[in-house]
Tab-separated table of C-alpha atoms in Angstrom:
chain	number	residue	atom	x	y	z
A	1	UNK	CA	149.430	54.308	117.482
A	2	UNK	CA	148.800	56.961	115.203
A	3	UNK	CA	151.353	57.954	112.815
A	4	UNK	CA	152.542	61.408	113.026
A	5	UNK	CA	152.271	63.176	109.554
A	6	UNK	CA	155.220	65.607	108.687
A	7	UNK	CA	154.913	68.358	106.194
A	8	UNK	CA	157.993	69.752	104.419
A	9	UNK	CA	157.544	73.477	103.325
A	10	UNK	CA	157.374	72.644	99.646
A	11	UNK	CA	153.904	71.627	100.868
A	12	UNK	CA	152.993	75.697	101.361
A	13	UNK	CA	153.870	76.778	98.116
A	14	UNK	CA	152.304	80.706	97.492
A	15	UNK	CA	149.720	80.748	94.743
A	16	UNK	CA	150.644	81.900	91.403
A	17	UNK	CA	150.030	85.610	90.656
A	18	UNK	CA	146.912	84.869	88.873
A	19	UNK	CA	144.887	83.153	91.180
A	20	UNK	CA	145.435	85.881	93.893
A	21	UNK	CA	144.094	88.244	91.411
A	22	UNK	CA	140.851	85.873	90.432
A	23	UNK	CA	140.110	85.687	94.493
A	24	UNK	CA	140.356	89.369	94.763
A	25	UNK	CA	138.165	90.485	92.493
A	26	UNK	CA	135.133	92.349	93.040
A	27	UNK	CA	131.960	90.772	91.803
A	28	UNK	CA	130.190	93.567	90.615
A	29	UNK	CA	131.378	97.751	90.187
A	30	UNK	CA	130.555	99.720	93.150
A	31	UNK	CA	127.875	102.373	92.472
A	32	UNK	CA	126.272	105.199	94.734
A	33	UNK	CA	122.326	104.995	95.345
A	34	UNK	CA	121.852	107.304	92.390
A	35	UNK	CA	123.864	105.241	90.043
A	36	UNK	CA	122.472	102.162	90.772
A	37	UNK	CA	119.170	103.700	90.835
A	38	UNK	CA	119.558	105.059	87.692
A	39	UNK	CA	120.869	101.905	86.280
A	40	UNK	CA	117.562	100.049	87.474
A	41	UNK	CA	115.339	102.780	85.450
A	42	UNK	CA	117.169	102.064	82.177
A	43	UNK	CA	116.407	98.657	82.362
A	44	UNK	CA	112.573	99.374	82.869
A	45	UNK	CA	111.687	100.277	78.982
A	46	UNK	CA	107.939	101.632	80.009
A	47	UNK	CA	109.595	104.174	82.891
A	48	UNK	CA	111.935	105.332	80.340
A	49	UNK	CA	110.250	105.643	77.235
A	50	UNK	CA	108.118	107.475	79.812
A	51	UNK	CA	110.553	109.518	80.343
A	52	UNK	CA	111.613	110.871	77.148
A	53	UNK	CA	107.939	111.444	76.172
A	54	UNK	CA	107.493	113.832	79.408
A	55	UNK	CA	110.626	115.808	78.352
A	56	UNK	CA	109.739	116.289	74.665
A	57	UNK	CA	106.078	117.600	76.063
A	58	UNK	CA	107.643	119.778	78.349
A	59	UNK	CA	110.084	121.537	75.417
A	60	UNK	CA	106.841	121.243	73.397
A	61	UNK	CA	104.469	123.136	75.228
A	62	UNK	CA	107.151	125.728	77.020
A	63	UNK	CA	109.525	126.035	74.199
A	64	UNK	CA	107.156	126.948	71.160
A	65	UNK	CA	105.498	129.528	73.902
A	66	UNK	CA	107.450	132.301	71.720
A	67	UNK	CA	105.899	130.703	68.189
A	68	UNK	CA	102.580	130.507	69.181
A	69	UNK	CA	100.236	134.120	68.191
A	70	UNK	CA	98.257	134.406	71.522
A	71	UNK	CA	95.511	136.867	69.720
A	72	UNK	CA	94.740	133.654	67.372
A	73	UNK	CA	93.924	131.633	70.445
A	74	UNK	CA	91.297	134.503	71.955
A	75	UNK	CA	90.391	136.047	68.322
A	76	UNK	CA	88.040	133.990	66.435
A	77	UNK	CA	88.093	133.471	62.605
A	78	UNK	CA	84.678	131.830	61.224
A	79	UNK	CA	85.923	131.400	57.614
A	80	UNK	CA	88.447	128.672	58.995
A	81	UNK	CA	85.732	126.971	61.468
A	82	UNK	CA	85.508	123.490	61.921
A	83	UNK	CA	88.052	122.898	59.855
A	84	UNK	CA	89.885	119.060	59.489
A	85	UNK	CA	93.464	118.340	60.099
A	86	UNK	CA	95.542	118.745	56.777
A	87	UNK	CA	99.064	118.121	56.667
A	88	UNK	CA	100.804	118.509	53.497
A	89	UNK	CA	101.797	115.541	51.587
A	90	UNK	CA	99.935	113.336	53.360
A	91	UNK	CA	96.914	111.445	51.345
A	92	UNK	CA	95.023	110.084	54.261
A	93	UNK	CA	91.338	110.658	54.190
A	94	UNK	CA	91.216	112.961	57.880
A	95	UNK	CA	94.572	113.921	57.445
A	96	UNK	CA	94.006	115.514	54.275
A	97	UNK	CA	91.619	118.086	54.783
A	98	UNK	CA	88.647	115.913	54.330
A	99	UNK	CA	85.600	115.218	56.053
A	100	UNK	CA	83.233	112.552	55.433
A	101	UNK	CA	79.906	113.950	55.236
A	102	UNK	CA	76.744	111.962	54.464
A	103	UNK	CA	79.043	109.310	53.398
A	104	UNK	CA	81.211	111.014	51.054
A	105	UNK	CA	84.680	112.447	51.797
A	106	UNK	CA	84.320	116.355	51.063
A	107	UNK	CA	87.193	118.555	51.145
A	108	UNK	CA	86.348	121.528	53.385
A	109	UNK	CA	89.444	123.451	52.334
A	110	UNK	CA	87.994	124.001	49.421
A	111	UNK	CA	84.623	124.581	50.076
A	112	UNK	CA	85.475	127.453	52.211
A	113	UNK	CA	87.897	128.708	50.212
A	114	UNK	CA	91.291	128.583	52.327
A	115	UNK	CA	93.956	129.764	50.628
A	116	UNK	CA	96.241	126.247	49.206
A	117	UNK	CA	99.026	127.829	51.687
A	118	UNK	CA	96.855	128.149	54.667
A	119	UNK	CA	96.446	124.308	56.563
A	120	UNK	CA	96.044	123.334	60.192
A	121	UNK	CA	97.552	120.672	60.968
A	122	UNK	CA	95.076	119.015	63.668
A	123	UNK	CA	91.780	121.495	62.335
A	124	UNK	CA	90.417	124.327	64.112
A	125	UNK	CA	87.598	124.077	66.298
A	126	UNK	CA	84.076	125.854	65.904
A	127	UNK	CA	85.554	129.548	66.132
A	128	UNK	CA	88.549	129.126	63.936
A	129	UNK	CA	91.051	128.811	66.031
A	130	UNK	CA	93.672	126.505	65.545
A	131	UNK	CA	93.570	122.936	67.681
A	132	UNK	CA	97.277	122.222	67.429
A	133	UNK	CA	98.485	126.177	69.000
A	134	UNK	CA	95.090	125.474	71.540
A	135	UNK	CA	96.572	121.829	72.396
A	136	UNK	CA	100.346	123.094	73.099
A	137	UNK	CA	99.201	126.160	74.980
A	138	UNK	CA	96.464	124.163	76.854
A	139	UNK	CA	99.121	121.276	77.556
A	140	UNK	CA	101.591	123.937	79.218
A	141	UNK	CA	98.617	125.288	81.556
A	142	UNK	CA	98.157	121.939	82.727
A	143	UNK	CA	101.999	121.611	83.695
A	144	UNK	CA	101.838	124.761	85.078
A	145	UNK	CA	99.566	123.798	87.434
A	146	UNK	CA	101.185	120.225	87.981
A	147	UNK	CA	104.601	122.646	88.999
A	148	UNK	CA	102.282	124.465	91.326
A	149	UNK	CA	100.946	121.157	93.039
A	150	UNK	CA	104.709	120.086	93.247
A	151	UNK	CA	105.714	123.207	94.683
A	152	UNK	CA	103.585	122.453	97.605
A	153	UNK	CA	104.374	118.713	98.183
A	154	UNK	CA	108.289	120.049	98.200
A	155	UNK	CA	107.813	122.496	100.777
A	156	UNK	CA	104.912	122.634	102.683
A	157	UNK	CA	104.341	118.883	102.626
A	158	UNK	CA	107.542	117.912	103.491
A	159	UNK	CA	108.602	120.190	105.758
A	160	UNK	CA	105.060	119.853	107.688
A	161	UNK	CA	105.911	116.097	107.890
A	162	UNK	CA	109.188	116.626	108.983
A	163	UNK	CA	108.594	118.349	111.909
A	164	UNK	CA	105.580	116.385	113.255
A	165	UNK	CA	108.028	113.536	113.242
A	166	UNK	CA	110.552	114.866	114.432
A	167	UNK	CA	108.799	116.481	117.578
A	168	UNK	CA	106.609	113.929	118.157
A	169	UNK	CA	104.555	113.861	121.491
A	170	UNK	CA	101.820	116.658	121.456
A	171	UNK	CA	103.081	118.504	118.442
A	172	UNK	CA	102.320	115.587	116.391
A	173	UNK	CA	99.365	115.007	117.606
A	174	UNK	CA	98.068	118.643	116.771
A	175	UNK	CA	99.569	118.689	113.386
A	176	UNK	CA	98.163	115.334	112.623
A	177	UNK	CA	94.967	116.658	113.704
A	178	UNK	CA	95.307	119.210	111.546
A	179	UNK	CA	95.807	117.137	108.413
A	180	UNK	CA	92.728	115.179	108.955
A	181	UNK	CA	90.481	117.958	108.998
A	182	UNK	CA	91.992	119.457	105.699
A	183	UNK	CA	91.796	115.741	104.058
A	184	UNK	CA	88.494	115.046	105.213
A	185	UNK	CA	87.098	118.105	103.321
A	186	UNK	CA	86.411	117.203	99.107
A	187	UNK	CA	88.418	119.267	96.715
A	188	UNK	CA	85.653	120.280	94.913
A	189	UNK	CA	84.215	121.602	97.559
A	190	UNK	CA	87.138	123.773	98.666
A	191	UNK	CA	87.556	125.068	94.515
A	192	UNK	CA	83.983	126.156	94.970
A	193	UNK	CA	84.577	128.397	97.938
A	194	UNK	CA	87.759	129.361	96.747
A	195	UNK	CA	85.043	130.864	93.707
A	196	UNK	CA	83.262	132.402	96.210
A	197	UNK	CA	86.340	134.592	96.715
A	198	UNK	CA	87.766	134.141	93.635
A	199	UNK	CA	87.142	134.308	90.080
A	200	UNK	CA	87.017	130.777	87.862
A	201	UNK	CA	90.576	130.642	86.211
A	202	UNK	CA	94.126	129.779	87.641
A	203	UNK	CA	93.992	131.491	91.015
A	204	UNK	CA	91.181	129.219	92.230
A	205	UNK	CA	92.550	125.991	91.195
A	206	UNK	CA	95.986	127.235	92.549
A	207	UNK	CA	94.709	128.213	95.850
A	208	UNK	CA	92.446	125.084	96.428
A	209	UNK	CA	95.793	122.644	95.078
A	210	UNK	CA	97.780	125.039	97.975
A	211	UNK	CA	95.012	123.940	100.751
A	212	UNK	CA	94.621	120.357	100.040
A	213	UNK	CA	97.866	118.840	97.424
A	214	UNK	CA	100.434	118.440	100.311
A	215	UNK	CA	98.617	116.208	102.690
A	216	UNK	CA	99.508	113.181	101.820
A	217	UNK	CA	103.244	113.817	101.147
A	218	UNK	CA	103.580	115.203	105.298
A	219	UNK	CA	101.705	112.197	106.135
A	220	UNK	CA	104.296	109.642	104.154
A	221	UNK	CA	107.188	112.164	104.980
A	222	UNK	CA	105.975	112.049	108.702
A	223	UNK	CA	105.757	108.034	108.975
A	224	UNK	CA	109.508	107.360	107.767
A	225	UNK	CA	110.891	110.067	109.836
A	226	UNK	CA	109.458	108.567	113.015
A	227	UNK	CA	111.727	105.841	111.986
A	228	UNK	CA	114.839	107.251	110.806
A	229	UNK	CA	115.172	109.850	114.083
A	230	UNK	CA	115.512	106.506	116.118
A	231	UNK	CA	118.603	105.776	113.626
A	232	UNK	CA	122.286	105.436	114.685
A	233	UNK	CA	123.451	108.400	112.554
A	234	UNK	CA	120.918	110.589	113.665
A	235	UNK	CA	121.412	110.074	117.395
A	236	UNK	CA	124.979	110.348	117.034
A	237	UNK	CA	124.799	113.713	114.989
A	238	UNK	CA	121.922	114.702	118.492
A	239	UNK	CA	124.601	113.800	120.702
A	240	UNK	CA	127.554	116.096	118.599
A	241	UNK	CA	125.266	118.646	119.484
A	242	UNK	CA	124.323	119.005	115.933
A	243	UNK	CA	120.760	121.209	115.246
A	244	UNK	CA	117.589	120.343	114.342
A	245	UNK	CA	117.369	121.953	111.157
A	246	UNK	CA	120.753	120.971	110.155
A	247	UNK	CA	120.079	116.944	111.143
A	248	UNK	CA	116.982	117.445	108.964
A	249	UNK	CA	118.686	118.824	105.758
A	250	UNK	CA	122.215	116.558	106.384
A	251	UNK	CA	120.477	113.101	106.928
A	252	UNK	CA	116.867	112.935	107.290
A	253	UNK	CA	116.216	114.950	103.630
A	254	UNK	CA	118.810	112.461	101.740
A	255	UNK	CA	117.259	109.794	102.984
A	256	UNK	CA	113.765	111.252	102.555
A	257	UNK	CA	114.485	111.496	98.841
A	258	UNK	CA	113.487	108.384	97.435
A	259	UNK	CA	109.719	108.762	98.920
A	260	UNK	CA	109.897	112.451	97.844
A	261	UNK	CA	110.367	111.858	94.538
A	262	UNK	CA	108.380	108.827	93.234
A	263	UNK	CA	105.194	110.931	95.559
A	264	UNK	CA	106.137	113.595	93.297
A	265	UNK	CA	105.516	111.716	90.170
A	266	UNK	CA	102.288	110.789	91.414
A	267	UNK	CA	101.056	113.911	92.379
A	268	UNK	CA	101.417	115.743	89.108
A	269	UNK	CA	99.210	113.451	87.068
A	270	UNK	CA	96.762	113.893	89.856
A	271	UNK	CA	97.113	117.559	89.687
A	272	UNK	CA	96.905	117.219	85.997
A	273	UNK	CA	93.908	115.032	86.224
A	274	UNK	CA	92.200	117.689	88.598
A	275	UNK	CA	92.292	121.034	86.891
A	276	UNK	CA	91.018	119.219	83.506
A	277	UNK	CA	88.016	117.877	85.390
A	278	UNK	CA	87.491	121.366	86.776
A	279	UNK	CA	87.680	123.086	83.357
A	280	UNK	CA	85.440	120.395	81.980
A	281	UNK	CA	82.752	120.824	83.952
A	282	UNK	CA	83.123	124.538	83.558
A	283	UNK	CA	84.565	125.777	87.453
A	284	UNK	CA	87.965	125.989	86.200
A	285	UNK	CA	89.715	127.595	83.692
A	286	UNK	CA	87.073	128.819	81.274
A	287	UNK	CA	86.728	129.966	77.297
A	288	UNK	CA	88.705	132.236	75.736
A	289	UNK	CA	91.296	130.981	78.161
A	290	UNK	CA	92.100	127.395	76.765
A	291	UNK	CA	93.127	123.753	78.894
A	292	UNK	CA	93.173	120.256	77.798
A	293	UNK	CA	90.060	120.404	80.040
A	294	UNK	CA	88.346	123.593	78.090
A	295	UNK	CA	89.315	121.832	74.810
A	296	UNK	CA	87.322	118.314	75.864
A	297	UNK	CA	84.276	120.450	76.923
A	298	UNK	CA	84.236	122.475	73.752
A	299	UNK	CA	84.902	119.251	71.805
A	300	UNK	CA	82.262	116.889	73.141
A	301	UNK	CA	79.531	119.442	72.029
A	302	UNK	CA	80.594	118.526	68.409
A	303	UNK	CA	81.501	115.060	69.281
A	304	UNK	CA	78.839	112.985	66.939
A	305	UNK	CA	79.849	115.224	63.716
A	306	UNK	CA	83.159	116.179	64.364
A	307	UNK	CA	85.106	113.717	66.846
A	308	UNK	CA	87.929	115.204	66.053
A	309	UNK	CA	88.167	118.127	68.433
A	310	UNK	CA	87.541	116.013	71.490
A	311	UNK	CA	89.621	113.028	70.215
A	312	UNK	CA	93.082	114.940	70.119
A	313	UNK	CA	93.010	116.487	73.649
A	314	UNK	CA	91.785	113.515	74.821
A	315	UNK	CA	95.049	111.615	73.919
A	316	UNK	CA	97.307	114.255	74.436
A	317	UNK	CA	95.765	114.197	78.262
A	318	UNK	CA	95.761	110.312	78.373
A	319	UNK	CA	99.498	109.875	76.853
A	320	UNK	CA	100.471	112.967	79.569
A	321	UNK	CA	98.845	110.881	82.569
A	322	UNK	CA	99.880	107.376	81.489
A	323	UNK	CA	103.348	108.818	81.111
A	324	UNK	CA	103.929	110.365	84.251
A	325	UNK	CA	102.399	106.881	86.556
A	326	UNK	CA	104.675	104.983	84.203
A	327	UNK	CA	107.491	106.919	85.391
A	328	UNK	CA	106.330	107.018	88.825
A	329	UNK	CA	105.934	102.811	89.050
A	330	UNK	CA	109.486	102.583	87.400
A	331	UNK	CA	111.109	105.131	90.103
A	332	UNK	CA	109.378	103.404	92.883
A	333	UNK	CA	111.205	100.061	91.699
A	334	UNK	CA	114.453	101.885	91.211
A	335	UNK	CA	114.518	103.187	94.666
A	336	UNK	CA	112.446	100.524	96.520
A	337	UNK	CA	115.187	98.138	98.332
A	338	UNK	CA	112.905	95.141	98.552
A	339	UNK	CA	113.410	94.816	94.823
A	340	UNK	CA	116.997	94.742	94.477
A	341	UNK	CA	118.435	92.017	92.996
């Protein structure tokens, strides 16, 4: 037989004080979406060095706006043309108001007889004007029109895509329609009727960035509302009687704002991208008006003599673009649930 086995209540004893405490605790500190998005930026260096570059470009270029003579970047000055960057103190051979010419380093200051108070600090191009004012103001043109292209994605695009999902049926159909016709025309094409209409300069490349920027947002907007109308929330806030517009703006926009945003990040370098190839190849913003595009066309005319001109817009472009898809790759991890850890 088997033998009964009798416990005596000393045998459940309460645990000390301690060890109730060590098997409540919480594993790691509850955070809200932004939080712990945030939290999975900082630790990706590129996105936020990234970051910190974009921000001291944008006080750059809009906050020296009020320091920058706008007659000196129309008027030209030929005594100071084609000058080389000279920044005081420095003794660096190109950095010193030197040029090499026919293998010998030649200070142009001098030979043109600039005043020992008067330096540029990146040169002047072939009318006298100085690069470094041209750069800043050309740089805030091209954010300008990166705002403009992010305007649209915000409203148009989204708001496009949120309907067609959210009707669905026949609607969708027609909208979708819609958005393949506008894709399936070039952008180039559209900027050169919009000059048909319009003259070369801002209102073109605005107008053709209003026609064709948003598509793709509505299209990804579209696609992850078909899903999330289908939600529990949403059906339940349908069935409270709640509206349309106020379902949209309560749950579908929060949710919506991951995919918003790292779009966003990918649209503006696009946007930048696009009105310095129109300006380069002369359909865009055009001289005396100055762009990073403007400044590459007037600087690869010089290029073999004077590299200089082209060389600084072209990094101040290439550090803007890299930038802004290096933040855009680190907010898509941030936000992306797949790579939570």
């Amino acid at each position: 037989m088997e033998e009964k086995i009798k416990l005596s209540p000393e045998s459940f004893e309460a645990l000390p004080k301690a060890a109730e405490l060590d098997n409540e605790k919480i594993a790691a500190p509850s955070l809200t979406f932004v939080q712990d998005a945030w939290r999975r930026l900082k630790m990706n260096k590129g996105a936020l060095i990234s970051l910190f570059v974009i921000i001291l470009m944008m006080v750059v270029a809009f906050g020296s706006t009020p320091f920058i003579n706008h007659d000196s970047l129309v008027k030209s000055a030929p005594q100071y043309a084609n000058l080389p960057a000279k920044i005081p103190g420095v003794p660096i051979n190109g950095l010193n108001g030197k040029l090499k010419v026919s293998g010998e380093w030649v200070d142009e200051y001098k030979q043109n007889n600039v005043p020992n108070n008067k330096y540029f600090v990146l040169g002047t191009d072939y009318l006298g004007h100085s690069l470094a004012q041209r750069i800043i103001y050309g740089t805030k043109i091209s954010l300008i029109v990166a705002l403009v292209a992010t305007f649209f994605d915000l409203t148009l695009g989204v708001a496009y895509g949120i309907i067609s999902g959210w009707r669905g049926g026949r609607v969708d159909n027609v909208m979708q329609r819609i958005i393949e016709v506008i894709s399936s025309v070039p952008s180039l094409v559209i900027v050169v009727l919009m000059l048909i209409v319009l003259k070369p300069g801002m209102t073109s490349i605005i107008a053709a960035i209003a026609i064709s920027s948003w598509t793709t947002m509505a299209r990804m907007i579209r696609a992850e509302t078909l899903q999330l109308k289908s939600q529990e929330y949403v059906l339940a806030a349908r069935t409270l009687g709640e509206s349309p517009w106020k379902i949209a703006w309560k749950h579908l926009v929060p949710n919506l704002s991951s995919i918003i945003i790292i779009q966003t990040m990918y649209t503006i370098p696009t946007a930048i991208f696009f009105e310095a190839f129109l300006s380069f190849i002369g359909i865009g913003i055009s001289a005396p008006q100055t762009s990073l595009g403007v400044l590459l066309n007037d600087g690869q005319k010089n290029f073999q003599f004077l590299p200089y001109q082209m060389w600084y817009p072209a990094i101040v472009l290439c550090v803007l673009m890299i930038a802004f898809n290096l933040l855009g790759d680190g907010l898509r991890d941030a936000f992306d649930p797949k790579t939570r850890r």
